[in-house]
mmCIF file of C-alpha atoms and ligand atoms in Angstrom:
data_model
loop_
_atom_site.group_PDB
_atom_site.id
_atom_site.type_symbol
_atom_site.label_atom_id
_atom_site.label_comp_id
_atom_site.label_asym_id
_atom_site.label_seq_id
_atom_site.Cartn_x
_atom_site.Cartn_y
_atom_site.Cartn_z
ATOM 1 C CA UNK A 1210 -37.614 3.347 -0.248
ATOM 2 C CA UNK A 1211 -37.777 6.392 2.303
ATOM 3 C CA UNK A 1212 -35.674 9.288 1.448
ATOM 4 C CA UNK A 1213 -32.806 8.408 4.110
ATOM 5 C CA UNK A 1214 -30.148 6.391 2.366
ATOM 6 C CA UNK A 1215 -29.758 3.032 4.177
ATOM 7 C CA UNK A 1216 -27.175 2.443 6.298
ATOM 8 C CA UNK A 1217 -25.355 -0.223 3.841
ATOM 9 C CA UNK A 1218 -24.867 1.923 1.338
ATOM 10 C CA UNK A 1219 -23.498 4.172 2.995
ATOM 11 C CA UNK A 1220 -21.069 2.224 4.248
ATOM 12 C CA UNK A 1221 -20.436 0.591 0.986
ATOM 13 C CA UNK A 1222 -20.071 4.271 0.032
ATOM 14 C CA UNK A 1223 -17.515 4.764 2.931
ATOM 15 C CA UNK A 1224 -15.475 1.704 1.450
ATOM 16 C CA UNK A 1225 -15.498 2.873 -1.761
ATOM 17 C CA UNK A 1226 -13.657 6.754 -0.766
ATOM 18 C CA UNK A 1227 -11.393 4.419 1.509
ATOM 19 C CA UNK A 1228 -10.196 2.070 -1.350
ATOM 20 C CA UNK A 1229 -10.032 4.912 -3.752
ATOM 21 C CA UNK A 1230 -7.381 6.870 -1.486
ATOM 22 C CA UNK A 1231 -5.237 3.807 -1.652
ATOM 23 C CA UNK A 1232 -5.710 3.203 -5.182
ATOM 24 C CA UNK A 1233 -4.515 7.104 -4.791
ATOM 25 C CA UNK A 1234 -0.957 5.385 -3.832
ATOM 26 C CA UNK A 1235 -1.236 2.719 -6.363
ATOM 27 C CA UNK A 1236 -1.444 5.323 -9.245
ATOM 28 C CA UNK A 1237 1.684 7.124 -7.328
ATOM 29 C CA UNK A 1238 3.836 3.676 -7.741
ATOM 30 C CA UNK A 1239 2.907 3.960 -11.631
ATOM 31 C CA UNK A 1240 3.987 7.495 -12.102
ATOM 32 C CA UNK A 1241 7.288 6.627 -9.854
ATOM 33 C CA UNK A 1242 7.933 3.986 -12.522
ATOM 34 C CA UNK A 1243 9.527 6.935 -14.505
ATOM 35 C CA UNK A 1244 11.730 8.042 -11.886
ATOM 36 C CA UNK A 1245 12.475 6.176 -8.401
ATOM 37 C CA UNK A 1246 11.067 2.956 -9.465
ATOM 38 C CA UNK A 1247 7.946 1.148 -7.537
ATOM 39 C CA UNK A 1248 8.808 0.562 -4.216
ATOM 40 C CA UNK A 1249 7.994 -3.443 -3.736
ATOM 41 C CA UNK A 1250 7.157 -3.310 -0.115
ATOM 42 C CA UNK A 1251 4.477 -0.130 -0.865
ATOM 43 C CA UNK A 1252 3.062 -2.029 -4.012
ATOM 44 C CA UNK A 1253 2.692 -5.530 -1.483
ATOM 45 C CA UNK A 1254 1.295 -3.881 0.951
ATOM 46 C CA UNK A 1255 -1.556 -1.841 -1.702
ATOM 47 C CA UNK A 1256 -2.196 -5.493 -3.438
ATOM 48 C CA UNK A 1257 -2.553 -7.612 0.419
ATOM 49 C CA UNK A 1258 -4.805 -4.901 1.526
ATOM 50 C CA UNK A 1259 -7.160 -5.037 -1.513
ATOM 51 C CA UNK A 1260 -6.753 -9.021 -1.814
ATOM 52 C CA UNK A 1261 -8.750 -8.414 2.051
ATOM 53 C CA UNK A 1262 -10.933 -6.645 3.219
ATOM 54 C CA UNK A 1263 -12.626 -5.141 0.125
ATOM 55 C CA UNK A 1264 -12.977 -8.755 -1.471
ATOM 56 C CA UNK A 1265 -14.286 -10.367 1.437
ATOM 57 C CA UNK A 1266 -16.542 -7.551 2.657
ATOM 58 C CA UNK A 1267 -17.269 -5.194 0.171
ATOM 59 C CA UNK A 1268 -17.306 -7.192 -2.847
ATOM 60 C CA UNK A 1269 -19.381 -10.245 -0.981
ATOM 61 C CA UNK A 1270 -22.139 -7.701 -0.059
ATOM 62 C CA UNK A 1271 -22.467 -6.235 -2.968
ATOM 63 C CA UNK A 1272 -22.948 -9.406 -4.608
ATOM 64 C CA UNK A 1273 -25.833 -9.906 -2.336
ATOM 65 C CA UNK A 1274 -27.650 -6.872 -3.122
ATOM 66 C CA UNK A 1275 -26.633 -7.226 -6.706
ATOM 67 C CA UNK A 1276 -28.203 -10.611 -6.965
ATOM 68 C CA UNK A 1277 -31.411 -8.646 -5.122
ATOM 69 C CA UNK A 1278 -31.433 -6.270 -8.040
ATOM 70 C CA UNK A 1279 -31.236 -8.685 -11.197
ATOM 71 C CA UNK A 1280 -34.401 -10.256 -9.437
ATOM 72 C CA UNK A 1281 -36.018 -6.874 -9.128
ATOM 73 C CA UNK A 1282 -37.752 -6.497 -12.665
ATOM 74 C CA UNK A 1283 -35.075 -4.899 -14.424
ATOM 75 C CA UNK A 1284 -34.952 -3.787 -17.974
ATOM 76 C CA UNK A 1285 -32.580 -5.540 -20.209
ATOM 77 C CA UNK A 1286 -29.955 -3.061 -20.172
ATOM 78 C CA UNK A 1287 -29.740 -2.361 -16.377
ATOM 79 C CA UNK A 1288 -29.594 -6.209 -15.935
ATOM 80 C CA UNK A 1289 -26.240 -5.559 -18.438
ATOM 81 C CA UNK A 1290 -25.120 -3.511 -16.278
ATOM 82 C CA UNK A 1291 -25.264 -5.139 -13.234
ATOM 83 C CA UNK A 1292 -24.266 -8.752 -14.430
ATOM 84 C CA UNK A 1293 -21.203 -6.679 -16.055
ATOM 85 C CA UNK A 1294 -20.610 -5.669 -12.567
ATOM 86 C CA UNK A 1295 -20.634 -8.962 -10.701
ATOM 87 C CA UNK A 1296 -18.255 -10.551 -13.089
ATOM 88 C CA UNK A 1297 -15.754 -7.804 -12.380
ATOM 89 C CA UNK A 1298 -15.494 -8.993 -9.143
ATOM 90 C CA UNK A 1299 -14.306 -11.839 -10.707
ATOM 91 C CA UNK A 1300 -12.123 -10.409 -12.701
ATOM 92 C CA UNK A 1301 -10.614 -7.922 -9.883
ATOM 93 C CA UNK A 1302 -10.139 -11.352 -7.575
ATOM 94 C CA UNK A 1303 -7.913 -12.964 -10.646
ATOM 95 C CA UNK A 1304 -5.961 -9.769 -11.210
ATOM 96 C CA UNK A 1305 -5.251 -9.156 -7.902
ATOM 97 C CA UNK A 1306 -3.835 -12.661 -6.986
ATOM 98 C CA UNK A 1307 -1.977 -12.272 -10.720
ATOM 99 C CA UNK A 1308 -0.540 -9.032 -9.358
ATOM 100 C CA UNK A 1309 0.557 -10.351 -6.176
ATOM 101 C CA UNK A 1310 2.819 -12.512 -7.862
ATOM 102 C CA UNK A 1311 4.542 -10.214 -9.858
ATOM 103 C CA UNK A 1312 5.593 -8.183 -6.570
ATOM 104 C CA UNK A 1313 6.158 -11.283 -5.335
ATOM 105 C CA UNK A 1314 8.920 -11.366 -8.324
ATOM 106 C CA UNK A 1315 9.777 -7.958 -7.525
ATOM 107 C CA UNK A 1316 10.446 -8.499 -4.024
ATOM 108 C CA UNK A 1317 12.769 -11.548 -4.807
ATOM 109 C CA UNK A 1318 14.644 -8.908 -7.030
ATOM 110 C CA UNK A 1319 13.475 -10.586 -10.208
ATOM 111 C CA UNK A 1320 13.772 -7.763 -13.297
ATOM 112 C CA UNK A 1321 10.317 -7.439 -14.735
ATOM 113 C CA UNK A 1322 10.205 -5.943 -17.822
ATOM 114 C CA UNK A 1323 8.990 -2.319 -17.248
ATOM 115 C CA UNK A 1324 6.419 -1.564 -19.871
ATOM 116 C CA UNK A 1325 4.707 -4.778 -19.091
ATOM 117 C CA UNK A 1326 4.547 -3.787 -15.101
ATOM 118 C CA UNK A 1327 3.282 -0.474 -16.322
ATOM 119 C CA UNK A 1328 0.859 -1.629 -18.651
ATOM 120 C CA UNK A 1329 -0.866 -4.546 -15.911
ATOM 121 C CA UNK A 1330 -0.898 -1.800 -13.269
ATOM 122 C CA UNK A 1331 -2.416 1.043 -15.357
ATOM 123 C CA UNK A 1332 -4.973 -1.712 -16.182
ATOM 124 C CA UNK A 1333 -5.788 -2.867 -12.928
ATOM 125 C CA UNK A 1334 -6.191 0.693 -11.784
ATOM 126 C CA UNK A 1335 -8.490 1.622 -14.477
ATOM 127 C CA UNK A 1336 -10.418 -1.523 -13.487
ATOM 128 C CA UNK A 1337 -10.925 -0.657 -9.956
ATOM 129 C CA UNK A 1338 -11.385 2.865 -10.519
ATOM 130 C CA UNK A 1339 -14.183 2.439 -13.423
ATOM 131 C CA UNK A 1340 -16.170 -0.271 -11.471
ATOM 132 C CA UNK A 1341 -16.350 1.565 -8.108
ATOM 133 C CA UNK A 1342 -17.450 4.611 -10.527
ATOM 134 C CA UNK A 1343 -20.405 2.496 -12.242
ATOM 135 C CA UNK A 1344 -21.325 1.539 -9.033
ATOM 136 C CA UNK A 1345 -21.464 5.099 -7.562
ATOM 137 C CA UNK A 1346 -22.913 6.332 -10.675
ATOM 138 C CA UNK A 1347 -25.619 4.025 -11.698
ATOM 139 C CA UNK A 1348 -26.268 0.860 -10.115
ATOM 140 C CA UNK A 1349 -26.071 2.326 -5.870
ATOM 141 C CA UNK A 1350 -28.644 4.553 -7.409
ATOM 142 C CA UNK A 1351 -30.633 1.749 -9.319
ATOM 143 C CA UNK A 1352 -30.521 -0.269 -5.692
ATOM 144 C CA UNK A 1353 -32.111 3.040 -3.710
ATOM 145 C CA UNK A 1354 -34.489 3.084 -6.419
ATOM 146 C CA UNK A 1355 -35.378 -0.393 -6.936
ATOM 147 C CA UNK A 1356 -34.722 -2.242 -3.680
ATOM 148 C CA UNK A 1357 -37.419 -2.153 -1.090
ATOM 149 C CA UNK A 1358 -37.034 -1.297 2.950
ATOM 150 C CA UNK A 1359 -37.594 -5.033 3.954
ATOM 151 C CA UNK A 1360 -34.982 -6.120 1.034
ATOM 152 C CA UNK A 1361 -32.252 -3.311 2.697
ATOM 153 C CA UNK A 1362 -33.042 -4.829 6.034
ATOM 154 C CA UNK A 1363 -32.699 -8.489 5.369
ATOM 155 C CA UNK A 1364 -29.146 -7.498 3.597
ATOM 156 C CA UNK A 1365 -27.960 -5.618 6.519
ATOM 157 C CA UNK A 1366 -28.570 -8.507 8.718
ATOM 158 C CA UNK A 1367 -25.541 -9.503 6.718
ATOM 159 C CA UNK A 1368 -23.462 -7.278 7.177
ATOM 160 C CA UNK A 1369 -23.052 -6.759 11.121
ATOM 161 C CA UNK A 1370 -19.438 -6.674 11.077
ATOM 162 C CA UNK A 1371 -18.037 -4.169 8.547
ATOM 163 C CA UNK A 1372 -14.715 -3.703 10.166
ATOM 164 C CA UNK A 1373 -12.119 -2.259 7.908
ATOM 165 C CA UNK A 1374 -8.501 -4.061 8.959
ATOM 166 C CA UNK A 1375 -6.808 -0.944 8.162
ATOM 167 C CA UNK A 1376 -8.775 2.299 8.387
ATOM 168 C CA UNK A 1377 -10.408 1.231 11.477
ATOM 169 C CA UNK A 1378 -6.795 0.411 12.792
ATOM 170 C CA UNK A 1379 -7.562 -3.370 13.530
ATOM 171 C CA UNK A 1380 -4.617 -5.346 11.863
ATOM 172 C CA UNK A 1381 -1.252 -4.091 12.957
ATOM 173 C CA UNK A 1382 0.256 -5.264 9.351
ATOM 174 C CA UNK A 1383 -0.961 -2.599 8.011
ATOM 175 C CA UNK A 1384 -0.029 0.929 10.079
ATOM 176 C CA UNK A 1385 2.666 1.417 8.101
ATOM 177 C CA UNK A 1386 0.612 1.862 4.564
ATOM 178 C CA UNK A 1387 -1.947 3.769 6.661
ATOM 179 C CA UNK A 1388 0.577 6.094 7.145
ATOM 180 C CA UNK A 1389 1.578 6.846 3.358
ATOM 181 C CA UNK A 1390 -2.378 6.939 3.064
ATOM 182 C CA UNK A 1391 -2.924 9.510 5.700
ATOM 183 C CA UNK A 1392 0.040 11.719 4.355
ATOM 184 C CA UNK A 1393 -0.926 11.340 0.760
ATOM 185 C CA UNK A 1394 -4.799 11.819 1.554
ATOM 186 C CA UNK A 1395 -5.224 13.607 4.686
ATOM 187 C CA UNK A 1396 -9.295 13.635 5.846
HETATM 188 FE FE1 LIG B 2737 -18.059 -3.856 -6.710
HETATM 189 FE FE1 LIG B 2738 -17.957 -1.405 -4.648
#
């Protein structure tokens, strides 16, 4: 692999900053628990926006490289690590349709109880935030390591259109949770 990082990653990279600053206004919902309460509409919003764009995209093309790696000679506990990986996606896909209908509660003013909504979101949070960190920390290095021009080529074939719905202002739906994403985490 030449020394310049490949253009995928670094847009997988670019994803990962984007859905960290709105995971920023996820973990903002949980602290409000204490005080103003979530704010349904907010917490929708956060939840539709993950269920998208990061699951179709981000989460399909890593799959695709991650299914690259396992195949490239890796030791026993790498291959852990990166079949750990690609059944979080799983797991994040289930959680986030499981969370959708508990706003979905909340927005038909059904009273969840709050230490359960606290607990799922805290977990769902630490979830995204701990996978995206694995990823950044050991297995997008593993792929610049392991992966060779040709295979970064062939995957980026796949991944022509890497339009983000929100933060490249495509999808109306969602300008007004760009907003509380721009004021919370201002570039
Ligand atoms: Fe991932
Ligand atoms: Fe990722």
């Amino acid at each position: 692999m030449s020394d310049a990082s490949p253009f995928l990653m670094t847009q997988l990279r670019r994803d990962h900053r984007r859905i960290g600053r709105v995971l920023q206004l996820l973990d903002a919902q949980i602290d409000a628990l204490d005080s103003a309460g979530v704010d349904g509409i907010v917490l929708r919003d956060i939840v539709e926006y993950l269920a998208g764009y990061p699951e179709a995209v981000h989460h399909r093309l890593e799959d695709e490289l991650f299914d690259r790696l396992v195949n490239s000679g890796l030791k026993p506990s790498e291959w852990a690590l990166v079949s750990r990986n690609m059944s979080e996606h799983s797991e994040i896909y289930v959680r986030t349709q499981k969370l959708a209908e508990d706003i979905d509660l909340i927005l038909r003013d059904v009273v969840l109880p709050v230490e359960r909504l606290r607990e799922d979101l805290l977990a769902y949070s630490d979830l995204q935030h701990g996978h995206m960190n694995r990823e950044e920390q050991q297995l997008f290095p593993m792929a610049l390591r392991l992966l060779t021009d040709e295979t970064w080529r062939e995957l980026e074939t796949q991944a022509r259109d890497m339009s983000d719905p929100m933060f490249d202002g495509t999808v109306e739906r969602f300008n007004d949770l760009f907003e509380l994403v721009l004021a919370a985490t201002p570039e």
